[in-house]
Short mmCIF file of C-alpha atoms and ligand atoms in Angstrom, two decimals:
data_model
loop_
_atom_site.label_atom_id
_atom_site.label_comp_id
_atom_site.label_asym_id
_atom_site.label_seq_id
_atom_site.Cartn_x
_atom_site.Cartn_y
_atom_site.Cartn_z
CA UNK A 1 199.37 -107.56 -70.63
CA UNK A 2 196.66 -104.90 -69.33
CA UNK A 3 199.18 -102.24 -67.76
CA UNK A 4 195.90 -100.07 -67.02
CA UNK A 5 197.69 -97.83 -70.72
CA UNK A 6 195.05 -95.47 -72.28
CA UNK A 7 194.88 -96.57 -76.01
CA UNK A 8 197.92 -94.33 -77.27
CA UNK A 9 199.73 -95.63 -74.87
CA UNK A 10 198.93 -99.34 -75.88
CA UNK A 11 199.41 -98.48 -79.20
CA UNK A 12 202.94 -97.17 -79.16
CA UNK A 13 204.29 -99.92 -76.49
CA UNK A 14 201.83 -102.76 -76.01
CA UNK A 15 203.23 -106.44 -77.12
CA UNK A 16 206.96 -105.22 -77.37
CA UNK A 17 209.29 -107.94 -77.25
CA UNK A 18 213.11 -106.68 -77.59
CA UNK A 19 216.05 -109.27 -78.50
CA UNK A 20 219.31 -109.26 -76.93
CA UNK A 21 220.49 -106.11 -78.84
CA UNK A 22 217.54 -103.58 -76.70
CA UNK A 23 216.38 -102.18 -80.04
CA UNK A 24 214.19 -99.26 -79.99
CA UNK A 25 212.46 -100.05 -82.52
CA UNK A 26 210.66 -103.26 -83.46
CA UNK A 27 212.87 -105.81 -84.53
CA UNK A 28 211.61 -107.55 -87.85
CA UNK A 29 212.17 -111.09 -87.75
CA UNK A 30 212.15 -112.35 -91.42
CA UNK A 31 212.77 -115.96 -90.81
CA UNK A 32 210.07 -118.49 -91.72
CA UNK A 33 212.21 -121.06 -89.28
CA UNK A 34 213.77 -121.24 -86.28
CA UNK A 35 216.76 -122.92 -84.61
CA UNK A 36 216.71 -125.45 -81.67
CA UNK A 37 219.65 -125.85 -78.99
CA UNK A 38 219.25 -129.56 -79.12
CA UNK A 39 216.78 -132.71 -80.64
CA UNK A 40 215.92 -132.70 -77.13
CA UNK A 41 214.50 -128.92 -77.48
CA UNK A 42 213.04 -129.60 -80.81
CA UNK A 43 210.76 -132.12 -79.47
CA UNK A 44 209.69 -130.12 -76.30
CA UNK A 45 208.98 -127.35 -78.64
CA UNK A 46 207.11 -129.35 -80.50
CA UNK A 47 205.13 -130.77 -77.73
CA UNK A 48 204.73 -127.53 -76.26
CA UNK A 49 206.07 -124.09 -77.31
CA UNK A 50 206.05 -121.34 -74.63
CA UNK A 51 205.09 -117.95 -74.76
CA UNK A 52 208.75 -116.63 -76.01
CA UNK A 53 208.69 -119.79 -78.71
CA UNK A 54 208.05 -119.94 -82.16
CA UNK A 55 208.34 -123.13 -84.74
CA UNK A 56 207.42 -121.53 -88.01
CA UNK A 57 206.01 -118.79 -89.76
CA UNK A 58 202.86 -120.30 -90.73
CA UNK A 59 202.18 -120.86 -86.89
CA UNK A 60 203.56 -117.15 -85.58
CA UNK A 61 206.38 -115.17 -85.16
CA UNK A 62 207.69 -112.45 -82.71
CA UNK A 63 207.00 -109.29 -85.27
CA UNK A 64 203.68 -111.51 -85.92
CA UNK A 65 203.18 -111.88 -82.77
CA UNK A 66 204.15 -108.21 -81.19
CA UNK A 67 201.69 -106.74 -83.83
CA UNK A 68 198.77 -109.45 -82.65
CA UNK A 69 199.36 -109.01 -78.89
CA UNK A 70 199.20 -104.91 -79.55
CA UNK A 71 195.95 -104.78 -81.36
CA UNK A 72 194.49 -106.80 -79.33
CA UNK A 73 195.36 -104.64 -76.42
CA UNK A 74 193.64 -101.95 -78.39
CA UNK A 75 190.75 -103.86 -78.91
CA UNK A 76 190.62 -105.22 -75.19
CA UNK A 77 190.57 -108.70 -76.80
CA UNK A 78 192.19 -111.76 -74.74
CA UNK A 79 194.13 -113.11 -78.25
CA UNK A 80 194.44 -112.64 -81.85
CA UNK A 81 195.36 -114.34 -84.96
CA UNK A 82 197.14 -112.12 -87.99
CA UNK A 83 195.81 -113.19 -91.29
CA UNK A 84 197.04 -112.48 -94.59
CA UNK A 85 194.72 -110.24 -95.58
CA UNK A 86 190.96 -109.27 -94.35
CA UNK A 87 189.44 -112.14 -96.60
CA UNK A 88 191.64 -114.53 -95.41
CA UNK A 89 190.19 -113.57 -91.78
CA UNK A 90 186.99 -113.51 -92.57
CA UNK A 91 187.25 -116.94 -94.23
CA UNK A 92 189.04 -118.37 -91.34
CA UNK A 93 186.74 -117.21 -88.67
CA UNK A 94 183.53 -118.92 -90.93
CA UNK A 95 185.44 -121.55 -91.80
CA UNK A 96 186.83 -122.79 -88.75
CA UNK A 97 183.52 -122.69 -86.32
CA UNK A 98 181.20 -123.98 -89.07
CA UNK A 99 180.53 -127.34 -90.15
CA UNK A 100 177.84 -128.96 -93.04
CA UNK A 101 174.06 -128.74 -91.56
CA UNK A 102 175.16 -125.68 -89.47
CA UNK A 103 172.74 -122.32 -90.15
CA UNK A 104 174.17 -118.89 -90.55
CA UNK A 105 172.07 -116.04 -90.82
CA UNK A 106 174.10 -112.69 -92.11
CA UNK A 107 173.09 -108.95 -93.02
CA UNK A 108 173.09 -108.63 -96.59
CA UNK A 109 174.88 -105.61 -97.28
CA UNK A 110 178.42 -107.17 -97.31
CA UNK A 111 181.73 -106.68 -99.13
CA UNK A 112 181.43 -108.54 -102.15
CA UNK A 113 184.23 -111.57 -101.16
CA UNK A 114 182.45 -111.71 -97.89
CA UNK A 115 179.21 -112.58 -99.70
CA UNK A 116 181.31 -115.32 -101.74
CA UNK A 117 182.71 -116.75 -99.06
CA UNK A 118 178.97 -116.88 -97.32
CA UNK A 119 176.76 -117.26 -100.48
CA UNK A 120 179.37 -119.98 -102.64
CA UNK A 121 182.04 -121.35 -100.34
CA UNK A 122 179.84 -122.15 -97.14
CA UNK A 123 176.87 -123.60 -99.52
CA UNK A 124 178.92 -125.89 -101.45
CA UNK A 125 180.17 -127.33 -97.63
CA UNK A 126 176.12 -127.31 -96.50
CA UNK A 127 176.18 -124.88 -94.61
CA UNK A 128 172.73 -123.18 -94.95
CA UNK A 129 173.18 -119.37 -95.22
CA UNK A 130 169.81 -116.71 -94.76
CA UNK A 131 170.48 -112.90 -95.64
CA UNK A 132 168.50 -110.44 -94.33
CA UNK A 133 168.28 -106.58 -93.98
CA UNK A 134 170.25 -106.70 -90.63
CA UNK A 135 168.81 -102.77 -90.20
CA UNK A 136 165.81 -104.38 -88.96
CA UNK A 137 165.72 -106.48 -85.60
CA UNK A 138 162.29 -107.96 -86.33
CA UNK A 139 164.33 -109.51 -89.47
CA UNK A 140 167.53 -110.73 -86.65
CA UNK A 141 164.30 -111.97 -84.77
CA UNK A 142 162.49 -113.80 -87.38
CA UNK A 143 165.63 -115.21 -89.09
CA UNK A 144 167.85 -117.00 -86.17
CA UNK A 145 166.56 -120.21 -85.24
CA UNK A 146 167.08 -122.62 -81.85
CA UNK A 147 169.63 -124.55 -84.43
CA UNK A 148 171.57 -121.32 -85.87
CA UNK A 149 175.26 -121.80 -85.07
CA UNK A 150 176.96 -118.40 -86.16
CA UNK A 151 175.84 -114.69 -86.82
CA UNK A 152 177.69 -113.07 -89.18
CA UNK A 153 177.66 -108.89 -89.99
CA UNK A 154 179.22 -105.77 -90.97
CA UNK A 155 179.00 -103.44 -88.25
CA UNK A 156 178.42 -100.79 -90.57
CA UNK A 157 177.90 -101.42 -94.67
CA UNK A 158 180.00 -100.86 -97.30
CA UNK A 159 179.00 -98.03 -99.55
CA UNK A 160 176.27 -96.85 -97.80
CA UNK A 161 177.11 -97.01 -94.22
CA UNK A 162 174.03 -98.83 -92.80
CA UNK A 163 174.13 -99.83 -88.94
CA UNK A 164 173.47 -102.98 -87.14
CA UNK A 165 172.44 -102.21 -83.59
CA UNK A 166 175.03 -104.76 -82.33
CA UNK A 167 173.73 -105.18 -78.82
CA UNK A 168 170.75 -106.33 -79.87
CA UNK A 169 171.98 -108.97 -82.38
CA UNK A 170 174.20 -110.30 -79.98
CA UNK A 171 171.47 -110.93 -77.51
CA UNK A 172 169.37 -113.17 -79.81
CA UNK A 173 171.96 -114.66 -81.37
CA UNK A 174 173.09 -115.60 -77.59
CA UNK A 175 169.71 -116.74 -76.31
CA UNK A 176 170.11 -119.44 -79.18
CA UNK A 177 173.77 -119.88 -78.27
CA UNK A 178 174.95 -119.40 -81.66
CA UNK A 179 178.38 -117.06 -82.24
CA UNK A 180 178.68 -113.33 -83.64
CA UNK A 181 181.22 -112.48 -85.96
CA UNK A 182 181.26 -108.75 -86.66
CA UNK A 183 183.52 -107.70 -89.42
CA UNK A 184 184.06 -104.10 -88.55
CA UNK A 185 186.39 -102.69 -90.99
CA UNK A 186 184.31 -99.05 -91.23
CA UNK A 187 184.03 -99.06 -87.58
CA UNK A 188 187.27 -98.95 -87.09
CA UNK A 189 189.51 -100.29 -84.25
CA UNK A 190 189.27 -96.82 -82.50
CA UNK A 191 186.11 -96.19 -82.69
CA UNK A 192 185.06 -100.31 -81.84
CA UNK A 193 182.36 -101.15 -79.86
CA UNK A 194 182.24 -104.97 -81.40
CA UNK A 195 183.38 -106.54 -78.51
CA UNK A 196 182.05 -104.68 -75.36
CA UNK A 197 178.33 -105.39 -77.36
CA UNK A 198 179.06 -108.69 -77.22
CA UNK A 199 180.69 -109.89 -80.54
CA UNK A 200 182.79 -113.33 -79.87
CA UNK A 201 185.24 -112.70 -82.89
CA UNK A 202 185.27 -109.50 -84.62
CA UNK A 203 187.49 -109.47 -87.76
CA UNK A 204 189.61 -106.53 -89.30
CA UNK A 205 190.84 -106.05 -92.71
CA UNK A 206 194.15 -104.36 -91.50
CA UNK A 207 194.87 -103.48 -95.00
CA UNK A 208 192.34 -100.62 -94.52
CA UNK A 209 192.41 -98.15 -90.57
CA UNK A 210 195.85 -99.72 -89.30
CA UNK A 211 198.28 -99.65 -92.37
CA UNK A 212 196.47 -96.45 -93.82
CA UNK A 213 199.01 -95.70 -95.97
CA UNK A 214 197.61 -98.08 -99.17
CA UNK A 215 200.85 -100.93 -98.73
CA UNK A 216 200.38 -104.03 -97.16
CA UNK A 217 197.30 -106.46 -97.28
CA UNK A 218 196.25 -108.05 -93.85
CA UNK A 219 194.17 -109.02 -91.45
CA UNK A 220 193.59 -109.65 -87.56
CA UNK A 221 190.57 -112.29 -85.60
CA UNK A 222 190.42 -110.79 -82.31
CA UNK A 223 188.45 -112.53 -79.29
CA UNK A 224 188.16 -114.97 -76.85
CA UNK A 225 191.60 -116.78 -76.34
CA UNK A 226 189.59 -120.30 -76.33
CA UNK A 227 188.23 -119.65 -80.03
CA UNK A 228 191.46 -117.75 -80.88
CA UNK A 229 193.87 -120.62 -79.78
CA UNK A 230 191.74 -123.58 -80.10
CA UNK A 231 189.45 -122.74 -83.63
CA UNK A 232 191.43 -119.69 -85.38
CA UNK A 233 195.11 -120.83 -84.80
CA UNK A 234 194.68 -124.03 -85.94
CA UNK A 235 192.60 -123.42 -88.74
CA UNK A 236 195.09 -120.70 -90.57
CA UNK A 237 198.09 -122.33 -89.74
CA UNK A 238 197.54 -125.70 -91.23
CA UNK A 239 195.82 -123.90 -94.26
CA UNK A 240 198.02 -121.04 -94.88
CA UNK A 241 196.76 -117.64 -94.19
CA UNK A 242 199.35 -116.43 -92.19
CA UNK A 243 200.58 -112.87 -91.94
CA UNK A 244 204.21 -112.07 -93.31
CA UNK A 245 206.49 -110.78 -90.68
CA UNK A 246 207.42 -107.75 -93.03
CA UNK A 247 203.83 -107.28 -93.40
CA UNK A 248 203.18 -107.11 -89.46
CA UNK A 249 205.71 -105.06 -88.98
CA UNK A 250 204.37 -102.73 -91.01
CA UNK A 251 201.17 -102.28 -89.18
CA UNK A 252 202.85 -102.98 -85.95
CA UNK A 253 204.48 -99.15 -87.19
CA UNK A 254 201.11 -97.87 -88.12
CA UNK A 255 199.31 -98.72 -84.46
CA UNK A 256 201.75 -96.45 -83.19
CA UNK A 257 200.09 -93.50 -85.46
CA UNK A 258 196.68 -95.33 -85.75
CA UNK A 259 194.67 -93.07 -82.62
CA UNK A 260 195.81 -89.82 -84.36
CA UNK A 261 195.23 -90.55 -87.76
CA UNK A 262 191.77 -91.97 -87.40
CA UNK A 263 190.87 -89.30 -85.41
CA UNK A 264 192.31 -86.61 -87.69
CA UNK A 265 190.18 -88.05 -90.84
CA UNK A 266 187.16 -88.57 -88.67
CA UNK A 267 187.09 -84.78 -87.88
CA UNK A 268 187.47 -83.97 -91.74
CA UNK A 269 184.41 -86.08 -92.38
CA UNK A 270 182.19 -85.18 -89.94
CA UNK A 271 183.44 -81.21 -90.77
CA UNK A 272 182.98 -82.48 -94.69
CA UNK A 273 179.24 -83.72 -93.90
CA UNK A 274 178.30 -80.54 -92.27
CA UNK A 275 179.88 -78.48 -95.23
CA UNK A 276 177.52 -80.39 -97.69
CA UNK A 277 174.30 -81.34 -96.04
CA UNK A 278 171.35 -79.80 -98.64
CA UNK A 279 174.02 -78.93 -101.29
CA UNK A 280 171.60 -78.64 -104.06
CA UNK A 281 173.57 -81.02 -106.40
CA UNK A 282 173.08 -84.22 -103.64
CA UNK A 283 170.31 -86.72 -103.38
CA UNK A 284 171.74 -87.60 -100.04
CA UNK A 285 174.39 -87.39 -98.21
CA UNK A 286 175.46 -90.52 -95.46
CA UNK A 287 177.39 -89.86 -92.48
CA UNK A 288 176.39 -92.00 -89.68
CA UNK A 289 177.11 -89.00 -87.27
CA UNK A 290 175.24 -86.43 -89.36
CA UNK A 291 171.51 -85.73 -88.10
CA UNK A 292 170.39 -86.90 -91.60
CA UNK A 293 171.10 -90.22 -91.48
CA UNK A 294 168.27 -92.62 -91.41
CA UNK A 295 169.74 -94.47 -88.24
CA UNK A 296 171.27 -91.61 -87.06
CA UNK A 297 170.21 -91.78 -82.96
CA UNK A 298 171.51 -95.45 -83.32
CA UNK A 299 174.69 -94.60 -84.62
CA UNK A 300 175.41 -91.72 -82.49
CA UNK A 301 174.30 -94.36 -79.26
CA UNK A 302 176.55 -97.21 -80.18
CA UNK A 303 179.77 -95.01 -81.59
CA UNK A 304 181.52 -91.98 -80.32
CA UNK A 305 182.26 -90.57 -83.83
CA UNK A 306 181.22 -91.10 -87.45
CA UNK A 307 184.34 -92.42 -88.89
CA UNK A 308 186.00 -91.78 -91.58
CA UNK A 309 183.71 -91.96 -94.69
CA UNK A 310 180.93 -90.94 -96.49
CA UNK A 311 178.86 -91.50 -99.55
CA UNK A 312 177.38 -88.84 -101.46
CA UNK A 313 174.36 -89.49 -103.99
CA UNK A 314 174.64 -86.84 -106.78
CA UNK A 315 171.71 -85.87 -108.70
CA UNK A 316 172.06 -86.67 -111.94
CA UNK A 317 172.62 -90.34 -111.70
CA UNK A 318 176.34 -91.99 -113.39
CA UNK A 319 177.03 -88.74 -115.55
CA UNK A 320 176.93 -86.33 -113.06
CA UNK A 321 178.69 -88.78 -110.86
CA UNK A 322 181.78 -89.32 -112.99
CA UNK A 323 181.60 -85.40 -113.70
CA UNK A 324 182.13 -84.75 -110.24
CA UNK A 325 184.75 -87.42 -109.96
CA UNK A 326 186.97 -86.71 -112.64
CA UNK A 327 186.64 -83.06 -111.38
CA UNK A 328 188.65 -83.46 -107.98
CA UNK A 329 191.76 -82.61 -108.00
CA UNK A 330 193.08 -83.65 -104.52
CA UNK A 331 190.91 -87.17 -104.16
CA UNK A 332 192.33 -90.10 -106.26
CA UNK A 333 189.55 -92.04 -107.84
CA UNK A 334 190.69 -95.74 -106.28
CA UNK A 335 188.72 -98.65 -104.69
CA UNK A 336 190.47 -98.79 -101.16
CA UNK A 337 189.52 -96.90 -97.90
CA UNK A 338 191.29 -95.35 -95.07
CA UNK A 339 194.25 -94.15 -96.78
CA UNK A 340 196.01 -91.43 -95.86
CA UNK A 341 195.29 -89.99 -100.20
CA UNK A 342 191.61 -89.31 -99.86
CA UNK A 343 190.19 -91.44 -102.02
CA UNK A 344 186.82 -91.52 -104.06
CA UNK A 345 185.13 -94.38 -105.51
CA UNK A 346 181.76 -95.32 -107.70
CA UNK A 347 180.63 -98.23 -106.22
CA UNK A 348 178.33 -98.98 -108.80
CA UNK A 349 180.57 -99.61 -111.88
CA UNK A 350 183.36 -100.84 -109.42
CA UNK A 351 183.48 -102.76 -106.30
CA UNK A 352 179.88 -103.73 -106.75
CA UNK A 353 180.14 -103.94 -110.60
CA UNK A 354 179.25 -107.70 -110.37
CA UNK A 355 175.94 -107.68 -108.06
CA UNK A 356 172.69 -107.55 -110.63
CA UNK A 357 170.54 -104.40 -109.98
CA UNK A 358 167.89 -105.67 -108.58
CA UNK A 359 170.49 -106.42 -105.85
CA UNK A 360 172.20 -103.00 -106.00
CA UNK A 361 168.54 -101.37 -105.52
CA UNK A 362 167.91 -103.38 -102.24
CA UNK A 363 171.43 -102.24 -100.95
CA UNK A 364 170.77 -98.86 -102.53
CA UNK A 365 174.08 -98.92 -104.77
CA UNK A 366 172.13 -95.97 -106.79
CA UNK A 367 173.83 -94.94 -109.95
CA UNK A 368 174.88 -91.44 -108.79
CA UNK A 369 176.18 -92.77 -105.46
CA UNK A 370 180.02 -91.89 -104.34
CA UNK A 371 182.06 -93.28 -101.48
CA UNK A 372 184.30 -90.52 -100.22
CA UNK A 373 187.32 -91.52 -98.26
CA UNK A 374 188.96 -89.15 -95.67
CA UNK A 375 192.83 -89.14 -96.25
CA UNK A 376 195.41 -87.07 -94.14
CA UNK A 377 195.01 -84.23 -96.11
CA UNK A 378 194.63 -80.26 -95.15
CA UNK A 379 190.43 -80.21 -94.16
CA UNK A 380 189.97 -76.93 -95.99
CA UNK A 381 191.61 -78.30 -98.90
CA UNK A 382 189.34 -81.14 -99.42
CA UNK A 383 186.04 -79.88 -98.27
CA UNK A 384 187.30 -76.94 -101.05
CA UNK A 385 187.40 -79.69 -103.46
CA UNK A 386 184.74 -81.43 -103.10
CA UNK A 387 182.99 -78.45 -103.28
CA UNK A 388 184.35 -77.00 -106.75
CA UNK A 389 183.75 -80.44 -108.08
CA UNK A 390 180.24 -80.40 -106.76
CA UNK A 391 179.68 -77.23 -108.86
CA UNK A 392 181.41 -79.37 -111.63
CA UNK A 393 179.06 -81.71 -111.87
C1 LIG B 1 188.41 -104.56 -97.47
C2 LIG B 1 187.41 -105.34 -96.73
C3 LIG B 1 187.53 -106.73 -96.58
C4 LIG B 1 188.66 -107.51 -97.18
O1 LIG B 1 189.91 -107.11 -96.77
P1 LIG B 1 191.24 -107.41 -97.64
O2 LIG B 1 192.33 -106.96 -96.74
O3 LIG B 1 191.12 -106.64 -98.90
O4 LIG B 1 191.26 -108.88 -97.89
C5 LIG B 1 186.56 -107.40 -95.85
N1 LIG B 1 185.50 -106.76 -95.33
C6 LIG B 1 185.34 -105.43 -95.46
C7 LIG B 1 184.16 -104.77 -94.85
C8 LIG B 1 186.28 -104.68 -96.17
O5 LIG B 1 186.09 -103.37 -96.31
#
């Protein structure tokens, strides 16, 4: 698999399987079945399918599995598993290495499904769950026990872009033998350093970085082949996650663009966050590669570049929020992230709508605070923007 390809490289022509016709382009296989020559090869399928063998859709299929053997080429992961969506990856890689009595200890600024899934769905199997402010290794420290079985952790939070210094996680949790799961969605696969730190499944919401173009919902479990094939696999295929072949198709398309785009909208935010830093009209501004943020050194230590958002906290609390929202004229006010539409969205009255306050003042979901989403956009045109609607508010 490992040609020695640079990542563009990988990404335009790593997993390609071809039929008999020597398309050019990825074949998509929309079939949830497939034929055998003879009852003879049904049954030796079914005892044991080979590399160029498939069974059914729910258990993989060649766009399925061109799309998982490419991003995992990317990622410099042995195997991967395509999920329906992000959630349905996250829930698989809980779900399928945890068992009542086990002890999880996550970071508690998490996507609000992920803190379902850890908070409801493991609880009401016995698992025992501890949050803690992963910013702080004394908490990691305190928190992981000799009986703690998994880690689990957004490499970087969701709205305000807090960062987990990964290497040192992974240590403890290792010393106590227990596995990391890093969901690293605003890391990004390009920017990833999940894996080399020592994560043993990292999980992507595909629906965000690879498809970038708002379509498809998906998701990827990349790591060791052993917990890929032997926990993962079986897991999602007898319980349904599965990834459409349309749908991996799609982002099997987008890897080929994925290096350049993420690296185009990372240059408009870090440009973006030097535009604004001090603007009198912000709070704060968060940009894990701008000098200002709180873990800044950290960030700049573990990635090579700041990604592709940023949240703003305009004075003036919700008003002056919305004012400046409804104000832009090229962002689309929107929930997602890592489109190619920059997108901006108030966390506080929408994705995190549900948490109590007390809750959003911990993660410091603060009523004037903005996620700002770098699209594909002209730079000028949206620092411009943000700008005029700064003014605006
Ligand atoms: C979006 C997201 C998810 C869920 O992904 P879906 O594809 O919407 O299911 C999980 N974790 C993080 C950090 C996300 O941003």
């Amino acid at each position: 698999m490992d040609k020695g390809w640079k990542t563009r490289t990988k990404l335009v022509h790593a997993g390609t399987r071809r039929s008999q016709y020597g398309e050019v382009s990825e074949a998509i296989f929309l079939t949830q079945g497939f034929v055998y020559d003879s009852a003879e090869a049904a049954e030796a399928r079914f005892r044991q399918a080979g590399e160029d063998e498939f069974i059914y859709a729910r258990y993989g299929n060649p766009t399925v599995r061109m799309f998982e053997e490419r991003i995992a080429a990317l990622e410099g992961a042995e195997d991967a598993f395509a999920t329906a969506s992000g959630m349905a990856a996250v829930n698989a890689a809980l779900m399928s290495v945890l068992k009542a009595g086990d002890h999880v200890v996550s970071s508690r600024a998490l996507f609000g499904s992920c803190l379902y899934v850890l908070e409801d769905v493991l609880a009401r199997f016995g698992v025992e769950v501890t949050l803690i402010d992963g910013r702080d290794d004394e908490e990691w420290k305190k928190a992981i026990r000799p009986d703690t079985s998994a880690v689990f952790l957004e490499s970087i939070s969701n709205p305000t872009l807090e960062i987990i210094d990964l290497k040192a996680v992974c240590d403890l949790a290792h010393e106590v033998g227990a596995l990391v799961i890093v969901d690293n969605a605003f890391a990004t696969p390009i920017y990833s350093y999940a894996l080399e730190s020592g994560a043993d499944l990292v999980v992507y919401s595909t629906t965000k970085h690879v498809d970038g173009q708002g379509r498809c919902l998906g998701g990827v479990v990349l790591g060791r082949r052993d917990l890929i094939r032997g926990k993962i696999e079986p897991y999602t295929k007898h319980t349904g996650g599965a990834m459409s072949p349309f749908n991996a198709w799609v982002m099997l398309k987008s890897l080929e663009t994925l290096d350049l785009r993420v690296r185009a909208q990372t240059d408009t935010a870090q440009s973006a966050a030097d535009a604004l830093a001090g603007h009198p009209k912000l709070r704060q501004l968060l940009y894990p590669h701008h000098p200002s943020h709180p873990q800044h050194e950290l960030a700049r230590a573990q990635m090579d570049a700041g990604g592709t958002v940023l949240s703003l906290d305009v004075r003036g609390g919700k008003e002056a929020a919305f004012r400046f929202m409804n104000a832009l004229q090229v962002f689309v006010i929107s929930n997602n992230f890592a489109d190619a539409k920059s997108i901006i969205t108030h966390p506080a009255t929408t994705t995190h709508q549900r948490l109590p306050d007390d809750q959003k003042d911990v993660l410091g979901i603060t009523p004037g605070l903005v996620r700002v989403s770098f699209g594909l956009e002209d730079k000028d045109d949206l620092i411009d923007d943000l700008l005029q609607a700064l003014a605006a508010a």
